[in-house]
Amino acid sequence: DADVTQTPRNRITKTGKRIMLECSQTKGHDRMYWYRQDPGLGLRLIYYSFDVKDINKGEISDGYSVSRQAQAKFSLSLESAIPNQTALYFCATSDPRAKGGSGANVLTFGAGSRLTVL
Amino acid sequence: DQQVKQNSPSLSVQEGRISILNCDYTNSMFDYFLWYKKYPAEGPTFLISISSIKDKNEDGRFTVFLNKSAKHLSLHIVPSQPGDSAVYFCAASAHNYQLIWGAGTKLIIKP
């Protein structure tokens, strides 16, 4: 099983619908993140959580909300989906105590959830 | 304003030769730089990183070079193998705070 699991992997929905993307992890990491990837752009941070009681907005949080139900679960919601939220969404986790050889904080990603809003 | 730029959307290299992927940044506060590799239908996976106190870090076939004065880093893959065909993302952070990502370079290794 994957360390970071995202569901659904693909979703097509209509404008105005509420959508939830779910993420669960078995790595035991405290930190979890939601990113969005658009063609020609790098990943952009939507929300992040350093523990169950800590939720922080990222670079592009407007139109999104999150819930950290447990250490292992972090869900992303689009309350009223719009076409420009069509994108590939990634969940990631990290452990600040387990850095890459350089000391950098290394993220582990899920396989992604492709969302299309018509 | 893109703080991390990968100006080559794609790169084609012969198998066995060297692949060089480039990344430029504008924020002098960045002190950690990472490279991630992404295959289709998968999430990015960590490849190699470097801190700003170094100018080179090597891991097997992969070497990252950092030129702080030019605000430029590069990833060298030697020798290139077919399994290296993927999209490579450069990312940077200041004090391990939020990662800022480049748009990615698609590397194609030709047999």
Coordinates of C-alpha atoms in Angstrom, one line a residue:
Chain A
D1 CA 0.0 0.0 0.0
A2 CA 1.1 3.5 -0.7
D3 CA 2.4 5.6 2.2
V4 CA 0.2 8.6 1.1
T5 CA -3.2 7.7 -0.4
Q6 CA -5.5 10.1 -2.1
T7 CA -9.1 9.5 -3.1
P8 CA -10.6 9.9 -5.5
R9 CA -7.9 9.7 -8.2
N10 CA -10.1 11.3 -10.8
R11 CA -13.3 13.3 -10.4
I12 CA -15.5 15.2 -12.9
T13 CA -18.0 17.6 -11.4
K14 CA -20.2 20.6 -12.2
T15 CA -19.9 24.2 -11.3
G16 CA -21.3 24.9 -7.9
K17 CA -21.0 21.4 -6.5
R18 CA -19.2 20.7 -3.2
I19 CA -16.2 18.4 -3.6
M20 CA -14.0 16.7 -1.0
L21 CA -10.6 15.2 -1.7
E22 CA -9.3 12.9 0.9
C23 CA -5.8 12.1 2.0
S24 CA -4.5 9.5 4.4
Q25 CA -1.0 8.5 5.4
T26 CA 0.7 5.6 7.1
K27 CA 4.1 7.4 7.6
G28 CA 3.2 8.7 11.0
H29 CA 4.2 12.3 9.9
D30 CA 2.7 15.2 11.8
R31 CA 2.9 17.6 8.9
M32 CA 0.5 17.4 6.0
Y33 CA 0.0 19.6 2.9
W34 CA -2.3 20.2 0.0
Y35 CA -0.8 21.4 -3.3
R36 CA -2.3 22.2 -6.7
Q37 CA -0.5 21.8 -10.0
D38 CA -1.6 23.5 -13.2
P39 CA 0.0 23.1 -16.7
G40 CA 3.1 25.3 -17.1
L41 CA 3.1 26.1 -13.4
G42 CA 4.9 24.6 -10.5
L43 CA 3.1 23.2 -7.4
R44 CA 1.4 25.8 -5.4
L45 CA 0.5 25.4 -1.7
I46 CA -3.1 25.6 -0.7
Y47 CA -3.1 24.7 3.0
Y48 CA -0.8 23.0 5.4
S49 CA -1.1 21.5 8.9
F50 CA 1.7 20.9 11.3
D51 CA -0.5 18.9 13.7
V52 CA -4.1 18.1 14.3
K53 CA -4.9 21.4 15.9
D54 CA -2.8 23.5 13.5
I55 CA -4.1 24.6 10.1
N56 CA -2.5 27.3 8.0
K57 CA -3.3 29.0 4.7
G58 CA -0.9 28.6 1.9
E59 CA -0.3 30.7 -1.2
I60 CA -3.7 30.0 -2.8
S61 CA -6.3 29.2 -0.1
D62 CA -9.3 31.2 -1.5
G63 CA -12.1 28.9 -2.5
Y64 CA -10.8 26.0 -0.5
S65 CA -11.1 24.7 3.1
V66 CA -9.4 21.8 4.9
S67 CA -10.0 19.5 7.8
R68 CA -7.4 17.6 9.8
Q69 CA -9.5 14.8 11.2
A70 CA -6.6 12.9 12.7
Q71 CA -2.8 12.8 12.5
A72 CA -3.2 10.5 9.5
K73 CA -6.1 12.2 7.6
F74 CA -6.2 15.6 5.9
S75 CA -9.1 16.5 3.6
L76 CA -9.5 19.3 1.1
S77 CA -12.9 20.7 0.3
L78 CA -14.2 22.9 -2.5
E79 CA -17.4 24.4 -1.2
S80 CA -18.7 25.5 -4.5
A81 CA -16.4 24.3 -7.4
I82 CA -15.7 26.6 -10.3
P83 CA -14.0 25.7 -13.6
N84 CA -10.7 27.4 -12.8
Q85 CA -10.3 24.9 -9.9
T86 CA -9.7 22.3 -12.6
A87 CA -6.3 21.0 -11.7
L88 CA -4.2 18.1 -10.4
Y89 CA -4.2 18.1 -6.6
F90 CA -1.5 16.6 -4.5
C91 CA -1.4 15.7 -0.8
A92 CA 2.0 15.5 0.9
T93 CA 3.5 14.7 4.3
S94 CA 6.8 15.5 6.1
D95 CA 8.6 14.9 9.3
P96 CA 10.8 17.8 10.3
R97 CA 13.1 15.4 12.2
A98 CA 13.8 13.3 9.1
K99 CA 15.5 15.7 6.7
G100 CA 17.3 15.0 3.5
G101 CA 21.1 14.8 3.6
S102 CA 21.4 18.6 3.2
G103 CA 19.0 19.3 6.1
A104 CA 16.2 20.1 3.8
N105 CA 12.6 19.2 4.8
V106 CA 11.6 16.5 2.4
L107 CA 8.0 15.9 1.4
T108 CA 6.4 12.6 0.5
F109 CA 3.6 12.9 -2.0
G110 CA 0.5 11.0 -2.9
A111 CA -0.3 10.0 -6.5
G112 CA -2.6 13.0 -7.0
S113 CA -6.3 13.6 -7.6
R114 CA -7.3 15.0 -11.0
L115 CA -10.3 17.2 -10.7
T116 CA -12.3 18.6 -13.6
V117 CA -15.0 21.2 -13.0
L118 CA -17.3 21.7 -15.9
Chain B
D1 CA 6.5 36.9 -9.9
Q2 CA 8.1 33.5 -10.3
Q3 CA 10.8 33.1 -7.7
V4 CA 11.9 29.7 -9.1
K5 CA 12.2 29.3 -12.8
Q6 CA 12.9 26.4 -15.0
N7 CA 13.2 27.9 -18.4
S8 CA 13.4 24.7 -20.4
P9 CA 10.0 23.0 -20.6
S10 CA 11.6 19.9 -22.2
L11 CA 15.0 18.4 -22.9
S12 CA 15.9 15.4 -25.0
V13 CA 19.2 13.5 -24.3
Q14 CA 20.7 10.3 -25.8
E15 CA 20.9 7.4 -23.5
G16 CA 24.3 7.2 -21.8
R17 CA 25.1 10.9 -22.2
I18 CA 24.9 13.6 -19.6
S19 CA 21.5 15.3 -18.8
I20 CA 21.8 18.8 -17.4
L21 CA 18.7 20.4 -16.0
N22 CA 18.8 24.0 -15.0
C23 CA 17.0 26.2 -12.4
D24 CA 17.2 29.9 -11.6
Y25 CA 15.9 31.7 -8.5
T26 CA 15.5 35.2 -7.4
N27 CA 15.1 35.1 -3.6
S28 CA 18.5 35.4 -1.9
M29 CA 16.9 34.1 1.3
F30 CA 16.5 30.6 -0.1
D31 CA 18.8 28.3 1.8
Y32 CA 17.6 24.8 0.8
F33 CA 17.1 23.6 -2.8
L34 CA 15.6 20.3 -3.8
W35 CA 15.0 18.3 -7.0
Y36 CA 12.0 16.1 -7.4
K37 CA 11.2 13.6 -10.1
K38 CA 7.7 12.9 -11.4
Y39 CA 6.4 10.1 -13.5
P40 CA 3.0 10.3 -15.2
A41 CA 0.1 9.4 -12.9
E42 CA 2.4 9.5 -9.8
G43 CA 3.3 12.1 -7.3
P44 CA 6.6 13.8 -7.2
T45 CA 9.4 11.9 -5.5
F46 CA 12.4 13.4 -3.8
L47 CA 15.7 13.0 -5.7
I48 CA 18.4 15.1 -4.2
S49 CA 18.9 18.4 -2.2
I50 CA 21.5 20.9 -1.3
S51 CA 21.9 23.6 1.3
S52 CA 23.2 27.1 0.5
I53 CA 26.4 26.4 2.5
K54 CA 27.5 23.8 -0.2
D55 CA 28.1 24.2 -3.9
K56 CA 27.8 20.6 -4.8
N57 CA 26.0 17.5 -3.6
E58 CA 26.3 14.1 -5.2
D59 CA 24.2 10.9 -4.9
G60 CA 25.2 8.1 -7.3
R61 CA 24.4 9.3 -10.9
F62 CA 22.9 12.5 -9.7
T63 CA 24.8 15.7 -8.8
V64 CA 23.4 19.1 -7.9
F65 CA 25.5 22.2 -8.3
L66 CA 24.7 25.5 -6.7
N67 CA 26.0 28.9 -7.8
K68 CA 24.8 31.4 -5.3
S69 CA 26.3 34.4 -7.0
A70 CA 24.4 33.6 -10.1
K71 CA 21.3 32.3 -8.2
H72 CA 21.5 29.2 -10.4
L73 CA 21.4 25.5 -9.7
S74 CA 21.7 22.5 -12.0
L75 CA 21.1 18.8 -11.8
H76 CA 23.5 16.5 -13.7
I77 CA 22.5 12.9 -14.5
V78 CA 25.4 10.8 -15.7
P79 CA 25.0 8.4 -17.5
S80 CA 21.3 9.0 -18.5
Q81 CA 19.1 6.0 -18.5
P82 CA 15.7 5.3 -20.1
G83 CA 14.1 5.2 -16.6
D84 CA 15.3 8.8 -16.1
S85 CA 12.6 10.0 -18.5
A86 CA 10.3 12.0 -16.3
V87 CA 9.4 15.6 -15.3
Y88 CA 12.0 17.2 -13.0
F89 CA 11.0 19.9 -10.6
C90 CA 13.3 22.3 -8.8
A91 CA 12.1 23.7 -5.5
A92 CA 13.5 26.1 -2.9
S93 CA 12.8 27.2 0.6
A94 CA 14.0 29.7 3.1
H95 CA 14.7 28.1 6.6
N96 CA 12.6 25.1 5.5
Y97 CA 9.5 27.2 5.4
Q98 CA 7.2 27.0 2.4
L99 CA 8.6 25.3 -0.7
I100 CA 8.5 27.4 -3.9
W101 CA 8.4 25.3 -7.1
G102 CA 9.6 25.7 -10.6
A103 CA 7.3 24.7 -13.5
G104 CA 9.2 21.6 -14.3
T105 CA 11.4 20.2 -17.2
K106 CA 10.3 17.1 -19.1
L107 CA 13.4 15.0 -19.7
I108 CA 13.2 12.5 -22.5
I109 CA 16.0 9.9 -22.8
K110 CA 16.4 8.6 -26.3
P111 CA 17.6 5.0 -26.9

